Amino acid sequence: MLGVSLHEVAILLAALAIAGPLARWLGISEVLGYLVVGLLLGPNTIGWSFSDYKAKEILHFAEFGIVLLLFLIGLELRPKRLWAMRNAVFVLGAEQVIITGLLLAGFGLLIGLSWQAALFAGLALALSSTALALQVMEETGDLQTRHGRLGFSVLLFQDLAAIPLIAFAPLFAVSAIAGAETHTPMEDVLAVIKGLGLIAVVVVVGHFVLDYLLRLVARTRVREAMTAAALLTVVGVTIVMQQAGLSASLGAFIAGALLAESSYRHQLEADIQPFEGLLLGLFFTAIGMTIDVRLFLDAPWIILILVAGLVAIKAGVLYVLGRFQGLEPGPARRLGIALSQGGEFAFVLFTVGYASGALTSEMTELLTVVVTLSMAATPILLKLEGMLSRRRKSAAPIYDSLPDNDGHVIIAGFGRFGQIVARILTAKKIPFTALDISAEQVEFVRRFGAQAFYGDASRPDILEAADADKARALVLAIDDVEASMRTAELVRSSYPDLPIFARARNRNHAHRLLDLGITDIQRETFLSSLDITKQLLKRLGLSEREAGRIIHTFRTHDERRLVEDYKLASDLDRLRERARSDVKTLEKLFEEDAAEEVRLRELSKTEEGAR
């Protein structure tokens, strides 16, 4: 950061160290905390720390955080998974950009812009902030949900869409700019071919060279060299992309996706993540510094109307598209709000648009303030939506009406565990009623032909509606331990004769179920770990019978110990002593098994000799 002193670097680091934790302590988004502290440090408020020039220098430097963010996201997306996302990226993404761009252009025409300026500004504003949206969705846990993945697909398409918008900005020009570069159609075509060629080079080099080079660096066992190589990978791709006039973020994402199958993926992620987090915090702080408070004070109502219009149009379009994708109202609403702001590419496009004559200086400054304020509004709106959603859920959830049943099985919890049980019961034509507290999960499995109902199995009225008094058994497959225990307690007290077959997350959960007299318990990873250990023993040279005997011995011993530990739950000293002696007990059992195996082999040989 040229021109930034060590004293100012210390101020920035202090701001980053304070803003994030303070925002989390206040229960607001960390992004909002960075924006506020940037506003306070910027030239338009206190103004004693950073000039407008320095704020822009810091912003330009911190934009590398977005590049690192896209690289890390690429590392998480293997090429097969990326190919599976193509429909969401190119169909949903294109629909969002085109529809939003046209609606915003219409809004621009209403306030007096020329059609060229309105269309260019509308398409620029249709692009959301990749850095902010992903950061906020990660904070709220939305990034791992279906609507979060759809949001990421839209953001990825927007990054792609920014490239032709930058290239074709002169086509929207309404006035000639002195000294502006002009391009012939042939030059534009050659530029596109050059860009595609460089993307192909990045793909080929990344696929065949990068992993080999990282292997060479890793052999040196110099940790700093591996960190430098990780950063060099991102910087090198960024330089190549910038030479082609393409998005550095797109290049970083492609490089990350190419290394997603690399054996060094986790090392790269660990080395880059600290830099990415720090630079993203600095990016949002710099965005706060660039907010022109004076322009807002001169025309507050106009700017607020423009911000509200931008957010409402983008959120509305995404909500409708989300519903068409099969999202429930709540997730579709969160998708719309998360991507409702203008983005960092808008700043680039406004600069290019002004240089090419598509936008005036006053319009560029006004739109920059609108985009910045829309970014600040996103975490606030998501917080409010979350509060309203929780209030609606706690008020009076409307559950599905359940069919009359007799002699059926109730499956409480319809995740992976419950679905396997349901598939087998279906194959054997045994009736069941599946209940799950997640309306989104119920809707999802219904689209694949599974019959499930939205309902909380820990509520007496829901169990009554599910005809628990007529059921043959209840499968307790709820993932959350506390919800599982509430359901088990209710069933035990209200339907004492109803057999319960329970899934336990761990030994402690199993002991709590034993407290209620439930004995048909299966720990969720127990059998699968035994199966894979058996396969391992066979691969290591043991026979099928010998491996099976070892696994059977261990399973019998562990299940017996589970019950014995439960009886000693109040005696911690004896439990510790049992844990220390457990290995010796197992060794003795395995030795006895081995001796028995030898005895059986000798007996078999004797019998064969006698024949």
XYZ file of C-alpha atoms in Angstrom:
611
model
C 0.000 0.000 0.000
C 1.980 2.949 -1.316
C 1.846 6.067 0.823
C 0.476 4.329 3.927
C 2.760 4.777 6.933
C 3.564 2.210 9.612
C 1.529 4.309 12.051
C -1.511 4.014 9.768
C -0.951 0.268 9.335
C -1.070 -0.042 13.129
C -4.382 1.867 13.184
C -5.839 -0.468 10.528
C -4.730 -3.589 12.389
C -6.214 -2.235 15.619
C -9.488 -1.498 13.813
C -9.607 -5.048 12.414
C -8.778 -6.562 15.807
C -11.575 -4.607 17.513
C -14.363 -4.344 14.897
C -14.936 -8.082 14.271
C -15.085 -9.267 17.906
C -17.129 -6.221 18.948
C -19.656 -6.832 16.166
C -19.982 -10.481 17.172
C -20.416 -9.479 20.831
C -23.186 -7.045 19.813
C -24.862 -9.810 17.799
C -24.455 -8.074 14.426
C -22.583 -9.092 11.301
C -18.809 -8.755 11.324
C -19.047 -7.156 7.875
C -21.221 -4.392 9.302
C -18.655 -3.866 12.061
C -15.883 -3.400 9.506
C -18.015 -0.997 7.442
C -18.782 1.148 10.502
C -15.182 1.342 11.700
C -14.105 2.205 8.144
C -16.681 4.976 8.028
C -15.336 6.399 11.293
C -11.719 6.289 10.088
C -12.441 7.578 6.588
C -11.928 11.079 5.204
C -15.628 11.939 5.295
C -16.160 11.723 9.084
C -13.266 12.038 11.555
C -10.823 12.369 8.690
C -7.693 12.513 10.845
C -6.391 9.123 9.819
C -6.842 8.466 6.117
C -7.281 10.766 3.128
C -9.532 9.922 0.212
C -6.482 8.944 -1.844
C -5.194 6.581 0.851
C -8.626 5.044 1.338
C -8.760 4.193 -2.387
C -5.211 2.789 -2.257
C -6.161 0.554 0.667
C -9.324 -0.567 -1.145
C -7.348 -1.415 -4.277
C -4.861 -3.467 -2.243
C -7.531 -5.209 -0.154
C -9.435 -6.339 -3.270
C -6.886 -9.156 -3.367
C -8.859 -10.613 -0.461
C -11.719 -11.300 -2.896
C -9.274 -13.118 -5.165
C -8.114 -15.311 -2.264
C -11.730 -15.941 -1.243
C -12.617 -17.192 -4.732
C -9.499 -19.371 -4.790
C -10.488 -21.032 -1.501
C -14.038 -21.563 -2.773
C -12.590 -23.158 -5.891
C -10.578 -25.549 -3.701
C -13.844 -26.779 -2.178
C -15.484 -27.382 -5.562
C -14.225 -30.417 -7.405
C -14.655 -30.289 -11.198
C -17.410 -32.946 -11.135
C -19.382 -30.952 -8.593
C -18.802 -27.758 -10.577
C -20.129 -29.476 -13.702
C -23.177 -30.595 -11.735
C -23.823 -26.922 -10.876
C -23.849 -25.775 -14.504
C -27.633 -25.459 -14.692
C -27.827 -23.249 -11.591
C -24.838 -21.162 -12.720
C -25.797 -20.488 -16.328
C -29.597 -20.662 -16.182
C -30.456 -19.200 -12.778
C -27.520 -16.775 -12.924
C -28.414 -15.528 -16.401
C -32.084 -15.130 -15.442
C -31.126 -13.062 -12.394
C -28.748 -10.734 -14.241
C -31.023 -10.164 -17.256
C -34.316 -9.715 -15.383
C -32.779 -7.586 -12.612
C -30.793 -5.511 -15.107
C -33.876 -4.749 -17.213
C -36.017 -3.852 -14.192
C -33.320 -1.547 -12.800
C -32.896 -0.015 -16.251
C -36.628 0.702 -16.291
C -36.268 2.331 -12.880
C -33.428 4.436 -14.315
C -35.579 5.570 -17.225
C -38.281 6.681 -14.774
C -35.830 8.974 -12.986
C -34.692 10.565 -16.246
C -31.616 8.652 -17.445
C -30.990 8.002 -21.125
C -31.659 4.439 -22.218
C -27.913 3.759 -22.691
C -26.979 5.007 -19.213
C -30.012 3.309 -17.648
C -29.221 -0.071 -19.243
C -25.512 0.089 -18.373
C -26.212 1.160 -14.771
C -28.965 -1.468 -14.441
C -26.682 -4.300 -15.559
C -23.851 -3.041 -13.328
C -26.178 -2.849 -10.313
C -27.540 -6.348 -11.079
C -24.153 -7.724 -9.953
C -23.981 -8.470 -6.230
C -21.005 -8.351 -3.876
C -19.324 -11.763 -3.991
C -17.165 -10.966 -0.968
C -19.961 -9.604 1.208
C -22.631 -12.144 0.261
C -20.352 -15.140 0.798
C -18.950 -13.732 4.042
C -22.410 -13.009 5.474
C -23.830 -16.371 4.366
C -20.858 -18.126 5.933
C -21.406 -16.237 9.217
C -25.087 -17.199 9.299
C -24.503 -20.805 8.187
C -26.526 -20.272 4.991
C -23.638 -21.136 2.680
C -24.039 -24.882 3.386
C -27.774 -24.865 2.650
C -29.430 -25.324 -0.736
C -30.330 -21.643 -1.048
C -26.735 -20.794 -0.122
C -25.429 -23.016 -2.931
C -27.878 -21.425 -5.368
C -26.672 -18.013 -4.208
C -23.075 -19.027 -4.858
C -24.037 -20.198 -8.367
C -25.610 -16.817 -9.109
C -22.526 -14.997 -7.784
C -20.270 -17.127 -9.970
C -22.279 -16.233 -13.076
C -22.187 -12.554 -12.092
C -18.378 -12.694 -11.984
C -18.472 -14.128 -15.501
C -20.973 -11.486 -16.657
C -18.732 -8.637 -15.442
C -16.147 -9.485 -18.124
C -18.233 -8.681 -21.238
C -19.780 -5.674 -19.459
C -16.314 -4.190 -18.925
C -15.302 -4.999 -22.512
C -18.431 -3.554 -24.127
C -18.837 -0.455 -21.918
C -18.060 1.873 -24.895
C -21.204 0.605 -26.664
C -23.285 2.348 -23.969
C -21.498 5.685 -24.345
C -23.730 8.746 -24.599
C -20.860 11.225 -24.987
C -17.374 11.105 -26.449
C -14.581 11.213 -23.913
C -11.390 12.926 -24.951
C -8.538 10.476 -25.117
C -10.811 7.481 -24.637
C -9.635 4.360 -26.375
C -11.716 3.205 -29.317
C -11.799 -0.351 -30.549
C -12.885 -1.778 -33.862
C -15.194 -4.817 -33.855
C -12.246 -6.967 -35.012
C -10.162 -5.797 -32.049
C -13.005 -6.690 -29.679
C -13.240 -10.173 -31.228
C -9.491 -10.640 -30.929
C -9.652 -9.553 -27.277
C -12.323 -12.183 -26.576
C -10.266 -14.874 -28.348
C -7.200 -13.815 -26.346
C -9.186 -14.073 -23.105
C -10.517 -17.538 -23.931
C -7.030 -18.646 -24.960
C -5.528 -17.517 -21.664
C -8.289 -19.284 -19.706
C -7.422 -22.455 -21.639
C -3.736 -21.963 -20.769
C -4.596 -21.574 -17.081
C -6.689 -24.768 -17.205
C -3.979 -26.815 -18.958
C -1.105 -25.533 -16.817
C -3.148 -25.904 -13.639
C -4.125 -29.465 -14.467
C -0.708 -30.764 -15.541
C 1.870 -28.516 -13.862
C 0.647 -26.972 -10.603
C 0.313 -30.166 -8.592
C 3.763 -31.331 -9.741
C 5.376 -28.019 -8.736
C 3.673 -28.098 -5.344
C 4.984 -31.636 -4.837
C 8.534 -30.410 -5.454
C 8.105 -27.577 -2.960
C 6.542 -29.906 -0.380
C 9.584 -32.223 -0.573
C 11.784 -29.421 0.751
C 9.721 -29.468 3.978
C 10.163 -25.709 4.312
C 6.825 -24.409 5.531
C 7.477 -20.845 4.390
C 8.203 -22.102 0.879
C 4.828 -23.854 0.734
C 3.045 -20.687 1.905
C 4.925 -18.642 -0.701
C 4.044 -21.197 -3.398
C 0.358 -21.057 -2.433
C 0.288 -17.260 -2.667
C 2.361 -17.317 -5.870
C -0.207 -19.635 -7.452
C -2.978 -17.127 -6.820
C -0.906 -14.064 -7.752
C 0.397 -15.722 -10.927
C -3.102 -16.577 -12.159
C -4.264 -13.064 -11.263
C -1.503 -11.514 -13.383
C -2.337 -13.762 -16.338
C -6.027 -12.878 -16.130
C -5.365 -9.152 -15.818
C -3.132 -9.279 -18.887
C -6.164 -10.575 -20.794
C -8.425 -7.918 -19.284
C -10.393 -10.586 -17.457
C -11.567 -10.907 -13.868
C -8.796 -11.845 -11.447
C -11.453 -13.413 -9.223
C -12.541 -15.714 -12.048
C -8.951 -16.803 -12.625
C -8.406 -17.506 -8.949
C -11.608 -19.545 -8.831
C -10.529 -21.617 -11.843
C -7.094 -22.215 -10.286
C -8.707 -23.306 -7.029
C -11.099 -25.668 -8.807
C -8.191 -27.235 -10.723
C -6.373 -27.916 -7.446
C -9.488 -29.276 -5.718
C -8.328 -32.845 -6.414
C -4.753 -32.123 -5.345
C -3.310 -33.933 -2.355
C -2.045 -30.528 -1.177
C -5.506 -28.950 -1.127
C -5.787 -28.840 2.672
C -2.256 -27.439 3.058
C -3.033 -24.677 0.538
C -6.254 -23.847 2.334
C -4.520 -23.670 5.721
C -1.756 -21.414 4.351
C -4.015 -18.964 2.512
C -6.984 -18.689 4.881
C -5.361 -16.268 7.376
C -4.435 -13.863 4.550
C -7.911 -14.135 3.032
C -9.680 -13.347 6.297
C -7.438 -10.371 7.074
C -7.675 -8.864 3.590
C -11.461 -9.287 3.444
C -11.787 -7.445 6.750
C -9.532 -4.730 5.326
C -11.634 -4.630 2.138
C -14.863 -3.933 4.003
C -13.092 -1.381 6.201
C -11.877 0.400 3.055
C -15.412 0.310 1.608
C -16.580 2.104 4.761
C -13.857 4.718 4.294
C -15.079 5.539 0.791
C -18.682 6.292 1.821
C -19.318 9.925 0.898
C -21.299 11.133 3.904
C -21.556 14.679 2.517
C -23.287 13.502 -0.631
C -25.746 11.549 1.509
C -26.412 14.597 3.730
C -27.053 16.771 0.661
C -29.798 14.480 -0.688
C -30.668 11.842 1.943
C -34.171 11.002 0.753
C -33.154 10.562 -2.871
C -30.319 8.222 -1.902
C -32.500 6.234 0.517
C -35.162 5.798 -2.170
C -32.513 4.603 -4.636
C -31.051 2.167 -2.081
C -34.511 0.846 -1.180
C -35.397 0.479 -4.866
C -32.188 -1.412 -5.619
C -32.565 -3.774 -2.657
C -36.289 -4.358 -3.249
C -35.930 -5.131 -6.959
C -32.953 -7.474 -6.558
C -34.407 -9.273 -3.532
C -37.809 -9.602 -5.230
C -36.375 -11.103 -8.421
C -34.215 -13.576 -6.487
C -37.131 -14.531 -4.237
C -39.303 -15.401 -7.258
C -36.472 -17.284 -8.990
C -35.739 -19.142 -5.751
C -39.366 -20.229 -5.471
C -39.212 -21.503 -9.064
C -36.170 -23.528 -8.004
C -38.293 -25.235 -5.335
C -37.183 -23.243 -2.278
C -39.550 -22.662 0.618
C -40.536 -18.998 1.283
C -38.023 -18.599 4.133
C -34.918 -19.828 2.269
C -35.988 -17.980 -0.894
C -36.324 -14.790 1.145
C -32.849 -15.234 2.645
C -31.415 -15.880 -0.819
C -32.963 -12.634 -2.068
C -31.698 -10.549 0.849
C -28.182 -12.054 0.803
C -27.681 -10.975 -2.840
C -29.746 -7.778 -2.768
C -26.809 -5.355 -2.631
C -24.648 -3.855 -5.349
C -21.178 -5.344 -5.633
C -17.505 -4.542 -5.890
C -17.636 -5.079 -9.652
C -20.100 -2.183 -9.796
C -17.309 0.139 -8.642
C -15.097 -1.110 -11.483
C -17.914 -0.820 -14.021
C -18.810 2.718 -12.892
C -15.180 3.768 -13.407
C -15.063 2.128 -16.834
C -18.492 3.544 -17.678
C -17.392 7.073 -16.812
C -14.147 6.699 -18.794
C -16.043 5.439 -21.857
C -18.791 8.067 -21.652
C -21.597 5.766 -20.531
C -22.031 7.591 -17.192
C -21.540 11.168 -16.044
C -19.309 12.117 -13.108
C -22.300 13.027 -10.894
C -24.090 9.765 -11.704
C -20.943 7.746 -10.939
C -20.549 9.354 -7.498
C -24.252 8.918 -6.689
C -24.351 5.248 -7.717
C -21.164 4.530 -5.751
C -22.823 5.800 -2.550
C -25.992 3.797 -3.311
C -24.016 0.567 -3.804
C -22.001 1.119 -0.617
C -25.115 1.755 1.483
C -26.851 -1.288 -0.019
C -23.866 -3.398 1.076
C -24.166 -1.984 4.603
C -27.908 -2.774 4.615
C -27.508 -6.489 3.765
C -26.320 -7.842 7.147
C -28.921 -5.694 8.934
C -31.757 -7.012 6.756
C -30.596 -10.624 7.178
C -30.511 -10.142 10.944
C -34.062 -8.741 10.946
C -35.278 -11.570 8.701
C -33.764 -14.134 11.071
C -35.486 -12.531 14.079
C -38.856 -12.457 12.287
C -38.464 -16.068 11.129
C -37.741 -17.259 14.672
C -40.755 -15.341 15.955
C -43.010 -16.909 13.321
C -41.703 -20.384 14.126
C -42.123 -19.991 17.871
C -45.620 -18.537 17.537
C -47.640 -21.412 16.140
C -46.116 -23.668 13.498
C -48.674 -25.204 11.207
C -47.759 -28.851 10.781
C -48.973 -31.238 8.120
C -52.204 -33.113 8.713
C -51.355 -36.781 9.147
C -53.223 -39.758 7.670
C -54.988 -42.353 9.792
C -52.829 -45.405 10.384
C -52.973 -48.713 12.205
C -50.133 -51.187 12.743
C -47.581 -48.814 11.255
C -44.067 -47.670 12.238
C -43.334 -44.044 13.198
C -39.979 -42.672 12.040
C -39.048 -39.570 14.061
C -36.388 -37.711 12.087
C -36.115 -38.137 8.322
C -32.468 -37.452 7.635
C -30.023 -39.989 6.204
C -30.585 -42.490 9.027
C -34.392 -42.328 8.903
C -34.487 -42.482 5.102
C -32.570 -45.784 5.018
C -35.064 -47.311 7.459
C -37.933 -45.950 5.344
C -36.563 -47.398 2.100
C -36.349 -50.902 3.567
C -39.834 -50.662 5.100
C -41.177 -49.484 1.743
C -39.558 -52.428 -0.034
C -41.200 -54.817 2.443
C -44.547 -52.961 2.142
C -44.597 -52.117 5.858
C -46.557 -48.867 6.428
C -44.807 -46.012 8.219
C -45.292 -42.346 9.101
C -42.117 -40.238 8.841
C -41.910 -36.959 10.784
C -39.305 -34.203 10.489
C -39.105 -30.712 12.005
C -37.487 -29.235 8.866
C -40.071 -28.177 6.296
C -37.286 -27.758 3.728
C -36.090 -31.337 4.294
C -39.637 -32.699 3.973
C -40.190 -30.793 0.722
C -36.834 -31.986 -0.614
C -37.457 -35.712 -0.001
C -40.997 -35.437 -1.337
C -39.628 -34.335 -4.706
C -37.831 -37.697 -4.880
C -40.958 -39.692 -4.088
C -40.419 -40.222 -0.344
C -43.467 -39.786 1.878
C -42.717 -37.593 4.897
C -44.670 -35.110 6.994
C -43.702 -31.828 8.609
C -44.119 -32.270 12.358
C -42.300 -32.094 15.688
C -42.227 -35.599 17.173
C -41.529 -34.175 20.656
C -45.022 -32.605 20.754
C -47.872 -34.684 22.240
C -50.433 -33.488 19.676
C -48.196 -34.515 16.775
C -47.673 -38.027 18.172
C -51.386 -38.290 18.788
C -52.095 -37.230 15.198
C -49.559 -39.827 14.013
C -51.638 -42.518 15.801
C -48.795 -43.474 18.142
C -51.271 -45.516 20.208
C -51.819 -47.774 17.171
C -48.179 -47.945 16.042
C -46.120 -51.148 16.185
C -42.827 -49.350 16.855
C -41.082 -45.970 16.823
C -37.676 -45.410 15.195
C -35.943 -42.536 16.967
C -33.669 -41.135 14.234
C -33.528 -37.452 15.257
C -30.076 -35.943 14.717
C -30.191 -33.383 17.545
C -29.452 -35.073 20.889
C -31.687 -32.857 23.036
C -34.626 -33.108 20.628
C -34.107 -36.880 20.536
C -34.240 -37.068 24.343
C -37.386 -34.902 24.537
C -39.121 -37.239 22.091
C -37.921 -40.361 23.914
C -39.144 -39.038 27.277
C -42.543 -38.121 25.815
C -43.008 -41.514 24.152
C -41.887 -43.374 27.268
C -44.356 -41.474 29.474
C -47.325 -41.326 27.081
C -46.930 -44.640 25.235
C -44.996 -46.968 27.601
C -45.804 -50.073 25.551
C -44.543 -48.633 22.246
C -41.151 -50.226 21.364
C -38.443 -47.654 20.626
C -35.506 -48.358 18.316
C -33.115 -45.476 18.865
C -30.187 -43.935 17.069
C -27.518 -42.628 19.469
C -24.974 -39.986 18.490
C -22.384 -41.213 21.024
C -21.934 -43.213 24.242
C -23.273 -40.421 26.434
C -26.434 -40.226 24.332
C -26.764 -44.017 24.563
C -26.466 -43.868 28.362
C -29.203 -41.219 28.541
C -31.463 -43.464 26.465
C -30.685 -46.382 28.767
C -31.840 -44.166 31.645
C -35.306 -44.290 30.071
C -35.222 -48.071 29.735
C -34.568 -48.022 25.984
C -32.322 -50.948 25.117
C -32.628 -51.220 21.313
C -29.921 -48.639 20.616
C -27.544 -48.283 17.687
C -24.649 -45.824 17.802
C -24.613 -44.131 14.416
C -20.963 -44.729 13.439
C -20.383 -47.962 15.337
C -21.336 -50.587 12.738
C -19.848 -48.670 9.807
C -16.505 -48.337 11.618
C -16.537 -52.069 12.381
C -17.279 -52.890 8.747
C -14.429 -50.764 7.415
C -12.037 -52.204 10.022
C -12.966 -55.691 8.847
C -12.156 -54.707 5.251
C -8.855 -53.248 6.464
C -7.892 -56.450 8.308
C -8.634 -58.514 5.203
C -6.486 -56.207 3.078
C -3.683 -56.620 5.636
C -3.682 -60.381 5.038
C -6.152 -61.836 7.526
C -8.679 -64.387 6.343
C -12.404 -63.650 6.167
C -13.065 -65.922 9.147
C -10.215 -64.502 11.239
C -11.224 -60.864 10.529
C -14.854 -61.682 11.276
C -13.925 -63.331 14.577
C -11.880 -60.279 15.671
C -14.686 -57.865 14.818
C -17.266 -60.073 16.543
C -15.088 -60.247 19.667
C -14.635 -56.494 19.756
C -18.343 -55.790 19.160
C -19.440 -58.187 21.912
C -16.891 -56.713 24.317
C -17.799 -53.088 23.513
C -21.550 -53.628 23.779
C -21.082 -55.397 27.118
C -18.825 -52.584 28.312
C -21.398 -49.971 27.246
C -23.921 -51.502 29.652
C -21.333 -51.994 32.405
C -20.120 -48.387 32.098
C -23.716 -47.249 32.393
C -24.029 -49.120 35.690
C -20.851 -47.410 36.948
C -21.826 -43.934 35.707
C -21.613 -42.441 39.204
C -18.230 -44.013 40.048
C -15.653 -42.008 38.047
C -12.658 -43.738 39.646
C -13.847 -47.179 38.582
C -14.673 -45.881 35.092
C -11.115 -44.539 34.721
C -9.698 -47.853 35.953
C -11.873 -49.764 33.464
C -10.694 -47.491 30.623
C -7.037 -48.186 31.512
C -7.577 -51.950 31.733
C -9.732 -52.129 28.603
C -6.792 -52.506 26.208
C -5.330 -55.372 28.224
C -8.727 -57.073 28.327
C -9.031 -56.812 24.556
C -5.503 -58.117 24.048
C -6.345 -61.139 26.191
C -9.577 -61.768 24.261
C -7.757 -61.523 20.929
C -5.060 -63.933 22.171
C -7.767 -66.388 23.166
C -9.338 -65.974 19.719
C -5.985 -66.605 18.031
C -5.423 -69.751 20.119
C -8.916 -70.946 19.219
C -8.195 -70.260 15.537
C -4.991 -72.369 15.714
C -6.865 -75.167 17.493
C -9.579 -75.214 14.801
C -7.004 -75.312 12.003
C -5.166 -78.258 13.603
C -8.475 -80.060 14.156
C -9.368 -79.492 10.508
C -6.016 -80.885 9.352
C -6.448 -83.949 11.612
C -9.904 -84.641 10.198
C -8.595 -84.333 6.627
C -5.733 -86.744 7.442
C -8.180 -89.229 8.936
C -10.182 -89.197 5.690
